[in-house]
Each structure stands twice: as C-alpha cells, then as structure tokens.
mmCIF file of N, CA and C (backbone and C1' of nucleotides) in Angstrom:
data_model
loop_
_atom_site.group_PDB
_atom_site.id
_atom_site.type_symbol
_atom_site.label_atom_id
_atom_site.label_comp_id
_atom_site.label_asym_id
_atom_site.label_seq_id
_atom_site.Cartn_x
_atom_site.Cartn_y
_atom_site.Cartn_z
ATOM 1 N N MET A 9 -22.553 -1.176 -23.475
ATOM 2 C CA MET A 9 -21.898 0.131 -23.631
ATOM 3 C C MET A 9 -22.704 1.037 -24.564
ATOM 4 N N THR A 10 -23.113 2.131 -24.063
ATOM 5 C CA THR A 10 -23.914 3.045 -24.874
ATOM 6 C C THR A 10 -23.073 4.253 -25.302
ATOM 7 N N LEU A 11 -23.584 4.969 -26.258
ATOM 8 C CA LEU A 11 -22.865 6.145 -26.742
ATOM 9 C C LEU A 11 -22.623 7.115 -25.596
ATOM 10 N N PHE A 12 -23.617 7.225 -24.758
ATOM 11 C CA PHE A 12 -23.496 8.123 -23.608
ATOM 12 C C PHE A 12 -22.299 7.720 -22.744
ATOM 13 N N ALA A 13 -22.245 6.456 -22.381
ATOM 14 C CA ALA A 13 -21.152 5.953 -21.545
ATOM 15 C C ALA A 13 -19.807 6.179 -22.240
ATOM 16 N N GLN A 14 -19.757 5.868 -23.495
ATOM 17 C CA GLN A 14 -18.500 6.049 -24.242
ATOM 18 C C GLN A 14 -18.053 7.498 -24.179
ATOM 19 N N THR A 15 -18.993 8.402 -24.345
ATOM 20 C CA THR A 15 -18.679 9.836 -24.276
ATOM 21 C C THR A 15 -18.146 10.191 -22.899
ATOM 22 N N ILE A 16 -18.802 9.687 -21.882
ATOM 23 C CA ILE A 16 -18.377 9.972 -20.514
ATOM 24 C C ILE A 16 -16.941 9.503 -20.295
ATOM 25 N N TYR A 17 -16.667 8.261 -20.639
ATOM 26 C CA TYR A 17 -15.317 7.718 -20.460
ATOM 27 C C TYR A 17 -14.309 8.532 -21.258
ATOM 28 N N ASN A 18 -14.672 8.870 -22.463
ATOM 29 C CA ASN A 18 -13.784 9.644 -23.334
ATOM 30 C C ASN A 18 -13.393 10.968 -22.685
ATOM 31 N N ILE A 19 -14.371 11.643 -22.157
ATOM 32 C CA ILE A 19 -14.136 12.937 -21.515
ATOM 33 C C ILE A 19 -13.321 12.773 -20.236
ATOM 34 N N VAL A 20 -13.714 11.821 -19.422
ATOM 35 C CA VAL A 20 -13.034 11.606 -18.143
ATOM 36 C C VAL A 20 -11.561 11.274 -18.368
ATOM 37 N N ARG A 21 -11.307 10.467 -19.399
ATOM 38 C CA ARG A 21 -9.906 10.113 -19.694
ATOM 39 C C ARG A 21 -9.116 11.327 -20.167
ATOM 40 N N ARG A 22 -9.813 12.325 -20.674
ATOM 41 C CA ARG A 22 -9.152 13.533 -21.178
ATOM 42 C C ARG A 22 -8.768 14.473 -20.044
ATOM 43 N N ILE A 23 -9.263 14.218 -18.863
ATOM 44 C CA ILE A 23 -8.962 15.109 -17.740
ATOM 45 C C ILE A 23 -7.470 15.030 -17.403
ATOM 46 N N PRO A 24 -6.765 16.163 -17.518
ATOM 47 C CA PRO A 24 -5.325 16.207 -17.246
ATOM 48 C C PRO A 24 -5.021 16.000 -15.771
ATOM 49 N N LYS A 25 -3.828 15.528 -15.499
ATOM 50 C CA LYS A 25 -3.435 15.306 -14.114
ATOM 51 C C LYS A 25 -3.373 16.626 -13.352
ATOM 52 N N GLY A 26 -3.793 16.593 -12.144
ATOM 53 C CA GLY A 26 -3.796 17.801 -11.340
ATOM 54 C C GLY A 26 -5.072 18.599 -11.536
ATOM 55 N N GLN A 27 -5.998 18.034 -12.276
ATOM 56 C CA GLN A 27 -7.259 18.745 -12.495
ATOM 57 C C GLN A 27 -8.438 17.808 -12.273
ATOM 58 N N THR A 28 -9.531 18.380 -11.918
ATOM 59 C CA THR A 28 -10.723 17.554 -11.667
ATOM 60 C C THR A 28 -11.946 18.140 -12.371
ATOM 61 N N MET A 29 -12.886 17.279 -12.712
ATOM 62 C CA MET A 29 -14.121 17.745 -13.340
ATOM 63 C C MET A 29 -15.317 17.289 -12.517
ATOM 64 N N THR A 30 -16.280 18.142 -12.420
ATOM 65 C CA THR A 30 -17.483 17.752 -11.674
ATOM 66 C C THR A 30 -18.384 16.928 -12.589
ATOM 67 N N TYR A 31 -19.262 16.173 -12.003
ATOM 68 C CA TYR A 31 -20.184 15.338 -12.787
ATOM 69 C C TYR A 31 -20.968 16.229 -13.744
ATOM 70 N N LYS A 32 -21.295 17.390 -13.291
ATOM 71 C CA LYS A 32 -22.058 18.314 -14.120
ATOM 72 C C LYS A 32 -21.238 18.719 -15.338
ATOM 73 N N GLU A 33 -19.966 19.019 -15.115
ATOM 74 C CA GLU A 33 -19.081 19.406 -16.212
ATOM 75 C C GLU A 33 -18.966 18.281 -17.230
ATOM 76 N N VAL A 34 -18.744 17.083 -16.727
ATOM 77 C CA VAL A 34 -18.619 15.918 -17.615
ATOM 78 C C VAL A 34 -19.925 15.709 -18.389
ATOM 79 N N ALA A 35 -21.027 15.799 -17.669
ATOM 80 C CA ALA A 35 -22.331 15.608 -18.311
ATOM 81 C C ALA A 35 -22.534 16.671 -19.393
ATOM 82 N N ARG A 36 -22.130 17.873 -19.077
ATOM 83 C CA ARG A 36 -22.280 18.968 -20.036
ATOM 84 C C ARG A 36 -21.408 18.704 -21.263
ATOM 85 N N ALA A 37 -20.191 18.250 -21.013
ATOM 86 C CA ALA A 37 -19.270 17.943 -22.112
ATOM 87 C C ALA A 37 -19.809 16.781 -22.955
ATOM 88 N N ALA A 38 -20.555 15.911 -22.296
ATOM 89 C CA ALA A 38 -21.114 14.761 -23.005
ATOM 90 C C ALA A 38 -22.320 15.181 -23.845
ATOM 91 N N GLY A 39 -22.799 16.363 -23.561
ATOM 92 C CA GLY A 39 -23.940 16.854 -24.328
ATOM 93 C C GLY A 39 -25.231 16.780 -23.541
ATOM 94 N N ARG A 40 -25.142 16.289 -22.298
ATOM 95 C CA ARG A 40 -26.330 16.198 -21.425
ATOM 96 C C ARG A 40 -26.060 16.866 -20.086
ATOM 97 N N PRO A 41 -26.027 18.175 -20.063
ATOM 98 C CA PRO A 41 -25.685 18.931 -18.842
ATOM 99 C C PRO A 41 -26.589 18.592 -17.664
ATOM 100 N N LYS A 42 -27.713 17.983 -17.953
ATOM 101 C CA LYS A 42 -28.630 17.635 -16.861
ATOM 102 C C LYS A 42 -28.604 16.154 -16.555
ATOM 103 N N ALA A 43 -27.658 15.484 -17.192
ATOM 104 C CA ALA A 43 -27.588 14.023 -17.010
ATOM 105 C C ALA A 43 -26.480 13.638 -16.043
ATOM 106 N N TYR A 44 -26.130 14.524 -15.145
ATOM 107 C CA TYR A 44 -25.061 14.219 -14.179
ATOM 108 C C TYR A 44 -25.405 12.979 -13.367
ATOM 109 N N ARG A 45 -26.708 12.729 -13.219
ATOM 110 C CA ARG A 45 -27.126 11.516 -12.506
ATOM 111 C C ARG A 45 -26.674 10.290 -13.272
ATOM 112 N N ALA A 46 -26.939 10.333 -14.554
ATOM 113 C CA ALA A 46 -26.574 9.196 -15.403
ATOM 114 C C ALA A 46 -25.055 9.056 -15.474
ATOM 115 N N VAL A 47 -24.356 10.193 -15.464
ATOM 116 C CA VAL A 47 -22.887 10.164 -15.516
ATOM 117 C C VAL A 47 -22.352 9.362 -14.337
ATOM 118 N N GLY A 48 -22.804 9.727 -13.161
ATOM 119 C CA GLY A 48 -22.379 9.011 -11.962
ATOM 120 C C GLY A 48 -22.789 7.554 -12.041
ATOM 121 N N ASN A 49 -23.977 7.327 -12.539
ATOM 122 C CA ASN A 49 -24.488 5.959 -12.659
ATOM 123 C C ASN A 49 -23.576 5.124 -13.554
ATOM 124 N N ILE A 50 -23.197 5.685 -14.661
ATOM 125 C CA ILE A 50 -22.332 4.972 -15.614
ATOM 126 C C ILE A 50 -20.950 4.727 -15.008
ATOM 127 N N LEU A 51 -20.374 5.762 -14.425
ATOM 128 C CA LEU A 51 -19.045 5.619 -13.815
ATOM 129 C C LEU A 51 -19.087 4.577 -12.708
ATOM 130 N N ASN A 52 -20.187 4.521 -12.027
ATOM 131 C CA ASN A 52 -20.345 3.559 -10.944
ATOM 132 C C ASN A 52 -20.316 2.137 -11.501
ATOM 133 N N LYS A 53 -21.007 1.937 -12.570
ATOM 134 C CA LYS A 53 -21.049 0.611 -13.189
ATOM 135 C C LYS A 53 -19.731 0.308 -13.880
ATOM 136 N N ASN A 54 -18.986 1.347 -14.175
ATOM 137 C CA ASN A 54 -17.699 1.138 -14.831
ATOM 138 C C ASN A 54 -16.621 0.756 -13.819
ATOM 139 N N TYR A 55 -15.924 -0.320 -14.078
ATOM 140 C CA TYR A 55 -14.852 -0.756 -13.174
ATOM 141 C C TYR A 55 -13.521 -0.774 -13.899
ATOM 142 N N ASP A 56 -13.446 -0.080 -15.036
ATOM 143 C CA ASP A 56 -12.217 -0.054 -15.817
ATOM 144 C C ASP A 56 -11.199 0.907 -15.194
ATOM 145 N N PRO A 57 -10.031 0.386 -14.754
ATOM 146 C CA PRO A 57 -9.005 1.214 -14.118
ATOM 147 C C PRO A 57 -8.407 2.216 -15.093
ATOM 148 N N ASN A 58 -8.643 2.031 -16.384
ATOM 149 C CA ASN A 58 -8.115 2.958 -17.394
ATOM 150 C C ASN A 58 -8.850 4.295 -17.334
ATOM 151 N N ILE A 59 -10.015 4.252 -16.752
ATOM 152 C CA ILE A 59 -10.804 5.472 -16.660
ATOM 153 C C ILE A 59 -10.387 6.282 -15.432
ATOM 154 N N LEU A 60 -10.099 7.557 -15.667
ATOM 155 C CA LEU A 60 -9.682 8.406 -14.554
ATOM 156 C C LEU A 60 -10.918 8.916 -13.807
ATOM 157 N N CYS A 61 -11.759 8.005 -13.440
ATOM 158 C CA CYS A 61 -13.023 8.387 -12.814
ATOM 159 C C CYS A 61 -12.782 9.073 -11.473
ATOM 160 N N HIS A 62 -11.601 8.868 -10.888
ATOM 161 C CA HIS A 62 -11.336 9.499 -9.593
ATOM 162 C C HIS A 62 -11.078 10.990 -9.756
ATOM 163 N N ARG A 63 -10.937 11.436 -11.000
ATOM 164 C CA ARG A 63 -10.737 12.873 -11.241
ATOM 165 C C ARG A 63 -12.100 13.568 -11.269
ATOM 166 N N VAL A 64 -13.125 12.789 -11.304
ATOM 167 C CA VAL A 64 -14.472 13.353 -11.339
ATOM 168 C C VAL A 64 -15.037 13.460 -9.924
ATOM 169 N N ILE A 65 -15.371 14.673 -9.567
ATOM 170 C CA ILE A 65 -15.894 14.910 -8.221
ATOM 171 C C ILE A 65 -17.233 15.651 -8.281
ATOM 172 N N ARG A 66 -17.809 15.879 -7.141
ATOM 173 C CA ARG A 66 -19.089 16.589 -7.097
ATOM 174 C C ARG A 66 -18.888 18.096 -7.198
ATOM 175 N N SER A 67 -19.957 18.797 -7.438
ATOM 176 C CA SER A 67 -19.893 20.251 -7.591
ATOM 177 C C SER A 67 -19.534 20.924 -6.277
ATOM 178 N N ASP A 68 -19.843 20.279 -5.182
ATOM 179 C CA ASP A 68 -19.566 20.843 -3.862
ATOM 180 C C ASP A 68 -18.083 20.770 -3.542
ATOM 181 N N GLY A 69 -17.339 20.019 -4.346
ATOM 182 C CA GLY A 69 -15.935 19.821 -4.060
ATOM 183 C C GLY A 69 -15.745 18.497 -3.345
ATOM 184 N N SER A 70 -16.853 17.868 -2.988
ATOM 185 C CA SER A 70 -16.758 16.549 -2.364
ATOM 186 C C SER A 70 -16.378 15.525 -3.429
ATOM 187 N N MET A 71 -15.723 14.494 -3.047
ATOM 188 C CA MET A 71 -15.283 13.506 -4.034
ATOM 189 C C MET A 71 -16.416 12.550 -4.382
ATOM 190 N N GLY A 72 -17.403 12.505 -3.531
ATOM 191 C CA GLY A 72 -18.521 11.606 -3.798
ATOM 192 C C GLY A 72 -18.131 10.180 -3.465
ATOM 193 N N GLY A 73 -18.299 9.291 -4.387
ATOM 194 C CA GLY A 73 -17.960 7.885 -4.118
ATOM 195 C C GLY A 73 -16.898 7.396 -5.078
ATOM 196 N N TYR A 74 -16.655 6.103 -5.053
ATOM 197 C CA TYR A 74 -15.639 5.509 -5.923
ATOM 198 C C TYR A 74 -15.807 3.988 -5.960
ATOM 199 N N ASN A 75 -15.605 3.432 -7.137
ATOM 200 C CA ASN A 75 -15.804 1.993 -7.276
ATOM 201 C C ASN A 75 -14.796 1.201 -6.442
ATOM 202 N N ARG A 76 -13.645 1.780 -6.152
ATOM 203 C CA ARG A 76 -12.624 1.095 -5.350
ATOM 204 C C ARG A 76 -12.678 1.523 -3.897
ATOM 205 N N GLY A 77 -13.555 2.480 -3.609
ATOM 206 C CA GLY A 77 -13.616 2.987 -2.248
ATOM 207 C C GLY A 77 -13.231 4.459 -2.208
ATOM 208 N N ALA A 78 -14.002 5.244 -1.536
ATOM 209 C CA ALA A 78 -13.765 6.691 -1.484
ATOM 210 C C ALA A 78 -12.367 6.998 -0.954
ATOM 211 N N SER A 79 -11.853 6.159 -0.065
ATOM 212 C CA SER A 79 -10.521 6.378 0.509
ATOM 213 C C SER A 79 -9.465 6.404 -0.587
ATOM 214 N N THR A 80 -9.562 5.463 -1.519
ATOM 215 C CA THR A 80 -8.604 5.398 -2.618
ATOM 216 C C THR A 80 -8.691 6.665 -3.456
ATOM 217 N N LYS A 81 -9.901 7.077 -3.729
ATOM 218 C CA LYS A 81 -10.108 8.287 -4.515
ATOM 219 C C LYS A 81 -9.476 9.477 -3.803
ATOM 220 N N ALA A 82 -9.715 9.601 -2.539
ATOM 221 C CA ALA A 82 -9.178 10.704 -1.748
ATOM 222 C C ALA A 82 -7.657 10.702 -1.801
ATOM 223 N N LYS A 83 -7.077 9.547 -1.622
ATOM 224 C CA LYS A 83 -5.616 9.444 -1.637
ATOM 225 C C LYS A 83 -5.041 9.835 -2.998
ATOM 226 N N ARG A 84 -5.658 9.290 -4.041
ATOM 227 C CA ARG A 84 -5.197 9.594 -5.406
ATOM 228 C C ARG A 84 -5.289 11.093 -5.672
ATOM 229 N N LEU A 85 -6.367 11.696 -5.269
ATOM 230 C CA LEU A 85 -6.538 13.137 -5.477
ATOM 231 C C LEU A 85 -5.463 13.901 -4.705
ATOM 232 N N LYS A 86 -5.162 13.441 -3.527
ATOM 233 C CA LYS A 86 -4.136 14.117 -2.723
ATOM 234 C C LYS A 86 -2.787 14.056 -3.422
ATOM 235 N N GLU A 87 -2.519 12.929 -4.054
ATOM 236 C CA GLU A 87 -1.233 12.763 -4.737
ATOM 237 C C GLU A 87 -1.211 13.465 -6.083
ATOM 238 N N GLU A 88 -2.371 13.625 -6.667
ATOM 239 C CA GLU A 88 -2.424 14.238 -7.997
ATOM 240 C C GLU A 88 -2.687 15.735 -7.951
ATOM 241 N N LYS A 89 -3.602 16.112 -7.106
ATOM 242 C CA LYS A 89 -3.999 17.518 -7.104
ATOM 243 C C LYS A 89 -4.291 18.056 -5.713
ATOM 244 N N VAL A 90 -5.267 17.463 -5.129
ATOM 245 C CA VAL A 90 -5.750 18.004 -3.872
ATOM 246 C C VAL A 90 -4.771 17.763 -2.732
ATOM 247 N N HIS A 91 -3.914 18.730 -2.474
ATOM 248 C CA HIS A 91 -2.999 18.593 -1.352
ATOM 249 C C HIS A 91 -3.722 19.038 -0.086
ATOM 250 N N ASN A 92 -4.512 20.055 -0.293
ATOM 251 C CA ASN A 92 -5.204 20.616 0.855
ATOM 252 C C ASN A 92 -6.660 20.915 0.504
ATOM 253 N N PRO A 93 -7.511 19.932 0.619
ATOM 254 C CA PRO A 93 -8.928 20.110 0.305
ATOM 255 C C PRO A 93 -9.579 21.100 1.242
ATOM 256 N N THR A 94 -10.108 22.146 0.697
ATOM 257 C CA THR A 94 -10.748 23.166 1.521
ATOM 258 C C THR A 94 -12.151 22.748 1.901
ATOM 259 P P DC B 19 -41.899 2.149 -26.522
ATOM 260 O "O5'" DC B 19 -42.690 1.564 -25.236
ATOM 261 C "C5'" DC B 19 -43.985 1.031 -25.336
ATOM 262 C "C4'" DC B 19 -44.600 0.837 -23.968
ATOM 263 C "C3'" DC B 19 -44.358 2.013 -23.033
ATOM 264 O "O3'" DC B 19 -45.485 2.172 -22.174
ATOM 265 C "C1'" DC B 19 -43.259 0.086 -22.193
ATOM 266 P P DG B 20 -45.604 3.364 -21.105
ATOM 267 O "O5'" DG B 20 -45.167 2.661 -19.725
ATOM 268 C "C5'" DG B 20 -45.951 1.581 -19.239
ATOM 269 C "C4'" DG B 20 -45.477 1.165 -17.849
ATOM 270 C "C3'" DG B 20 -45.197 2.359 -16.929
ATOM 271 O "O3'" DG B 20 -45.645 2.031 -15.612
ATOM 272 C "C1'" DG B 20 -43.225 1.057 -17.204
ATOM 273 P P DT B 21 -45.311 3.008 -14.363
ATOM 274 O "O5'" DT B 21 -44.152 2.202 -13.598
ATOM 275 C "C5'" DT B 21 -44.399 0.854 -13.221
ATOM 276 C "C4'" DT B 21 -43.263 0.320 -12.352
ATOM 277 C "C3'" DT B 21 -42.855 1.275 -11.229
ATOM 278 O "O3'" DT B 21 -42.596 0.539 -10.037
ATOM 279 C "C1'" DT B 21 -40.995 0.854 -12.639
ATOM 280 P P DA B 22 -42.097 1.266 -8.706
ATOM 281 O "O5'" DA B 22 -40.517 1.009 -8.772
ATOM 282 C "C5'" DA B 22 -40.019 -0.327 -8.714
ATOM 283 C "C4'" DA B 22 -38.494 -0.365 -8.628
ATOM 284 C "C3'" DA B 22 -37.917 0.603 -7.590
ATOM 285 O "O3'" DA B 22 -36.849 -0.036 -6.867
ATOM 286 C "C1'" DA B 22 -37.001 1.068 -9.726
ATOM 287 P P DT B 23 -36.046 0.759 -5.765
ATOM 288 O "O5'" DT B 23 -34.707 1.115 -6.577
ATOM 289 C "C5'" DT B 23 -33.927 0.044 -7.114
ATOM 290 C "C4'" DT B 23 -32.586 0.558 -7.621
ATOM 291 C "C3'" DT B 23 -31.853 1.495 -6.659
ATOM 292 O "O3'" DT B 23 -30.460 1.176 -6.655
ATOM 293 C "C1'" DT B 23 -32.143 2.554 -8.747
ATOM 294 P P DG B 24 -29.579 1.779 -5.459
ATOM 295 O "O5'" DG B 24 -28.713 2.863 -6.265
ATOM 296 C "C5'" DG B 24 -27.846 2.423 -7.315
ATOM 297 C "C4'" DG B 24 -27.045 3.590 -7.849
ATOM 298 C "C3'" DG B 24 -26.637 4.590 -6.760
ATOM 299 O "O3'" DG B 24 -25.279 4.978 -6.913
ATOM 300 C "C1'" DG B 24 -27.939 5.679 -8.442
ATOM 301 P P DA B 25 -24.569 4.853 -5.530
ATOM 302 O "O5'" DA B 25 -23.583 6.045 -5.463
ATOM 303 C "C5'" DA B 25 -22.361 6.053 -5.944
ATOM 304 C "C4'" DA B 25 -21.831 7.450 -6.022
ATOM 305 C "C3'" DA B 25 -22.559 8.416 -6.950
ATOM 306 O "O3'" DA B 25 -22.337 9.749 -6.505
ATOM 307 C "C1'" DA B 25 -20.454 7.945 -7.832
ATOM 308 P P DC B 26 -23.425 10.655 -5.915
ATOM 309 O "O5'" DC B 26 -23.967 11.571 -7.116
ATOM 310 C "C5'" DC B 26 -23.295 11.791 -8.315
ATOM 311 C "C4'" DC B 26 -23.770 13.101 -8.946
ATOM 312 C "C3'" DC B 26 -23.475 14.325 -8.094
ATOM 313 O "O3'" DC B 26 -23.210 15.460 -8.910
ATOM 314 C "C1'" DC B 26 -25.810 14.019 -8.269
ATOM 315 P P DG B 27 -23.019 16.885 -8.191
ATOM 316 O "O5'" DG B 27 -24.479 17.533 -8.292
ATOM 317 C "C5'" DG B 27 -25.048 17.773 -9.584
ATOM 318 C "C4'" DG B 27 -26.053 18.905 -9.524
ATOM 319 C "C3'" DG B 27 -25.592 20.063 -8.634
ATOM 320 O "O3'" DG B 27 -26.037 21.301 -9.185
ATOM 321 C "C1'" DG B 27 -27.525 19.007 -7.695
ATOM 322 P P DT B 28 -25.887 22.666 -8.332
ATOM 323 O "O5'" DT B 28 -27.362 22.916 -7.742
ATOM 324 C "C5'" DT B 28 -28.489 22.795 -8.624
ATOM 325 C "C4'" DT B 28 -29.772 23.166 -7.903
ATOM 326 C "C3'" DT B 28 -29.619 24.377 -6.981
ATOM 327 O "O3'" DT B 28 -30.759 25.223 -7.100
ATOM 328 C "C1'" DT B 28 -30.344 22.496 -5.731
ATOM 329 P P DG B 29 -30.882 26.516 -6.145
ATOM 330 O "O5'" DG B 29 -32.029 26.076 -5.112
ATOM 331 C "C5'" DG B 29 -33.213 25.439 -5.606
ATOM 332 C "C4'" DG B 29 -34.186 25.182 -4.451
ATOM 333 C "C3'" DG B 29 -34.230 26.319 -3.435
ATOM 334 O "O3'" DG B 29 -35.579 26.541 -3.002
ATOM 335 C "C1'" DG B 29 -33.567 24.301 -2.369
ATOM 336 P P DC B 30 -35.856 27.716 -1.947
ATOM 337 O "O5'" DC B 30 -36.086 26.888 -0.598
ATOM 338 C "C5'" DC B 30 -37.123 25.892 -0.541
ATOM 339 C "C4'" DC B 30 -37.190 25.255 0.843
ATOM 340 C "C3'" DC B 30 -37.194 26.260 1.990
ATOM 341 O "O3'" DC B 30 -38.162 25.891 2.963
ATOM 342 C "C1'" DC B 30 -35.394 24.753 2.257
ATOM 343 P P DA B 31 -38.366 26.772 4.265
ATOM 344 O "O5'" DA B 31 -37.721 25.848 5.386
ATOM 345 C "C5'" DA B 31 -38.201 24.501 5.555
ATOM 346 C "C4'" DA B 31 -37.651 23.883 6.848
ATOM 347 C "C3'" DA B 31 -37.632 24.853 8.029
ATOM 348 O "O3'" DA B 31 -37.944 24.178 9.249
ATOM 349 C "C1'" DA B 31 -35.410 24.197 7.492
ATOM 350 P P DG C 17 -19.930 27.644 5.933
ATOM 351 O "O5'" DG C 17 -20.557 26.449 6.821
ATOM 352 C "C5'" DG C 17 -19.880 26.099 8.011
ATOM 353 C "C4'" DG C 17 -20.522 24.850 8.588
ATOM 354 C "C3'" DG C 17 -20.600 23.690 7.599
ATOM 355 O "O3'" DG C 17 -20.381 22.466 8.286
ATOM 356 C "C1'" DG C 17 -22.795 24.349 8.204
ATOM 357 P P DT C 18 -20.615 21.087 7.489
ATOM 358 O "O5'" DT C 18 -22.086 20.644 7.957
ATOM 359 C "C5'" DT C 18 -22.377 20.587 9.365
ATOM 360 C "C4'" DT C 18 -23.697 19.865 9.604
ATOM 361 C "C3'" DT C 18 -23.875 18.602 8.753
ATOM 362 O "O3'" DT C 18 -24.480 17.573 9.543
ATOM 363 C "C1'" DT C 18 -25.617 20.145 8.265
ATOM 364 P P DG C 19 -24.871 16.165 8.874
ATOM 365 O "O5'" DG C 19 -26.448 16.291 8.588
ATOM 366 C "C5'" DG C 19 -27.322 16.660 9.658
ATOM 367 C "C4'" DG C 19 -28.784 16.554 9.215
ATOM 368 C "C3'" DG C 19 -29.067 15.320 8.354
ATOM 369 O "O3'" DG C 19 -30.336 14.758 8.732
ATOM 370 C "C1'" DG C 19 -29.617 17.283 7.141
ATOM 371 P P DC C 20 -30.929 13.496 7.879
ATOM 372 O "O5'" DC C 20 -32.065 14.208 6.985
ATOM 373 C "C5'" DC C 20 -33.089 14.979 7.633
ATOM 374 C "C4'" DC C 20 -34.208 15.342 6.655
ATOM 375 C "C3'" DC C 20 -34.637 14.213 5.723
ATOM 376 O "O3'" DC C 20 -36.063 14.208 5.606
ATOM 377 C "C1'" DC C 20 -33.868 16.076 4.443
ATOM 378 P P DA C 21 -36.786 13.193 4.614
ATOM 379 O "O5'" DA C 21 -37.058 14.101 3.317
ATOM 380 C "C5'" DA C 21 -37.731 15.351 3.476
ATOM 381 C "C4'" DA C 21 -38.098 15.965 2.126
ATOM 382 C "C3'" DA C 21 -38.588 14.938 1.091
ATOM 383 O "O3'" DA C 21 -39.694 15.469 0.375
ATOM 384 C "C1'" DA C 21 -36.656 16.051 0.268
ATOM 385 P P DC C 22 -40.327 14.632 -0.839
ATOM 386 O "O5'" DC C 22 -39.670 15.420 -2.085
ATOM 387 C "C5'" DC C 22 -39.944 16.807 -2.248
ATOM 388 C "C4'" DC C 22 -39.452 17.328 -3.589
ATOM 389 C "C3'" DC C 22 -39.861 16.456 -4.786
ATOM 390 O "O3'" DC C 22 -40.260 17.290 -5.873
ATOM 391 C "C1'" DC C 22 -37.495 16.628 -4.679
ATOM 392 P P DG C 23 -40.663 16.612 -7.248
ATOM 393 O "O5'" DG C 23 -39.332 16.868 -8.120
ATOM 394 C "C5'" DG C 23 -38.847 18.201 -8.277
ATOM 395 C "C4'" DG C 23 -37.750 18.261 -9.335
ATOM 396 C "C3'" DG C 23 -38.067 17.434 -10.591
ATOM 397 O "O3'" DG C 23 -37.665 18.148 -11.761
ATOM 398 C "C1'" DG C 23 -36.083 16.616 -9.562
ATOM 399 P P DC C 24 -38.027 17.495 -13.196
ATOM 400 O "O5'" DC C 24 -36.617 16.943 -13.703
ATOM 401 C "C5'" DC C 24 -35.552 17.857 -13.976
ATOM 402 C "C4'" DC C 24 -34.229 17.116 -14.158
ATOM 403 C "C3'" DC C 24 -34.325 15.991 -15.188
ATOM 404 O "O3'" DC C 24 -33.921 16.467 -16.471
ATOM 405 C "C1'" DC C 24 -33.137 15.304 -13.218
ATOM 406 P P DC C 25 -34.372 15.635 -17.756
ATOM 407 O "O5'" DC C 25 -33.237 14.511 -17.848
ATOM 408 C "C5'" DC C 25 -31.878 14.880 -18.077
ATOM 409 C "C4'" DC C 25 -30.986 13.643 -18.088
ATOM 410 C "C3'" DC C 25 -31.446 12.573 -19.075
ATOM 411 O "O3'" DC C 25 -30.410 12.207 -19.959
ATOM 412 C "C1'" DC C 25 -31.126 11.648 -16.895
ATOM 413 P P DA C 26 -30.748 11.103 -21.102
ATOM 414 O "O5'" DA C 26 -30.129 9.759 -20.487
ATOM 415 C "C5'" DA C 26 -28.743 9.725 -20.154
ATOM 416 C "C4'" DA C 26 -28.330 8.359 -19.624
ATOM 417 C "C3'" DA C 26 -28.772 7.195 -20.525
ATOM 418 O "O3'" DA C 26 -27.727 6.239 -20.629
ATOM 419 C "C1'" DA C 26 -29.682 6.935 -18.341
ATOM 420 P P DT C 27 -27.963 4.844 -21.376
ATOM 421 O "O5'" DT C 27 -28.159 3.830 -20.160
ATOM 422 C "C5'" DT C 27 -27.215 3.867 -19.072
ATOM 423 C "C4'" DT C 27 -27.418 2.687 -18.138
ATOM 424 C "C3'" DT C 27 -27.730 1.367 -18.847
ATOM 425 O "O3'" DT C 27 -27.059 0.286 -18.204
ATOM 426 C "C1'" DT C 27 -29.523 1.949 -17.402
ATOM 427 P P DA C 28 -27.292 -1.233 -18.688
ATOM 428 O "O5'" DA C 28 -28.324 -1.806 -17.605
ATOM 429 C "C5'" DA C 28 -27.993 -1.748 -16.212
ATOM 430 C "C4'" DA C 28 -29.014 -2.515 -15.388
ATOM 431 C "C3'" DA C 28 -29.429 -3.852 -16.018
ATOM 432 O "O3'" DA C 28 -29.600 -4.849 -14.998
ATOM 433 C "C1'" DA C 28 -31.317 -2.448 -15.788
ATOM 434 P P DC C 29 -30.166 -6.326 -15.416
ATOM 435 O "O5'" DC C 29 -31.711 -6.220 -15.043
ATOM 436 C "C5'" DC C 29 -32.062 -5.881 -13.691
ATOM 437 C "C4'" DC C 29 -33.535 -6.173 -13.423
ATOM 438 C "C3'" DC C 29 -34.043 -7.464 -14.078
ATOM 439 O "O3'" DC C 29 -34.996 -8.124 -13.236
ATOM 440 C "C1'" DC C 29 -35.241 -5.602 -14.938
#
DNA sequence: CGTATGACGTGCA
DNA sequence: GTGCACGCCATAC
C-alpha cells in the first residue's frame, strides 16, 4: 500500500451517493492530475468492497471496468445515480 | 535500475 | 460515432 493508493481510496470513499468521479478527477484530487493511469491501476489491484470504486468512471462517461465485472458496476450506478446513461 | 503492464485520456482517420 | 495509436503515471518483476 503506497501513499498514492491510500489517497486514491480516501478520495473514492468520499464520493457521495448519486455522484461519480472520473479517474482524472480522482487523480487530480490525489495530487497527480496526470496519474489517472495509475489511479485505474491501483483501483484494479484493489479488491476491497469498502472502496466505492464503482463511483469512479471514465471522462467519456463510460464506466470503464470493474474488479467484480462491469455489469455489477453498471447496475450499481443505475441504482445509485445513473438511471438513464446518455 | 530498467522493462513491462493497466479500471485512462486525447488526437487523428 | 467508432476504431487505432501514442503518451502519461505508478506498481510489479
């Protein structure tokens, strides 16, 4: 566990329900606005269900991937926020 | 220390 | 609008 990862998890857990953050936003909040690659990398390696990693999506509005499966992420987003993904 | 990988982002065809 | 290629940062080997 590195400081970077801890920061990422900390920020992601702070994401309120009904809201989503892009990897870029999280990376920026972590202090590395250009480290969105690493952000995704860390979240990918992270399998802690306590982390609201499903609230983190891509800048395009795509959900990207998910450690439990993109389907789960999509469903969770639908129940939490995304009722109608444009 | 150097190389390879990845839940990404942006640019071009 | 979709698909391909390049660049970015951090982690793992």
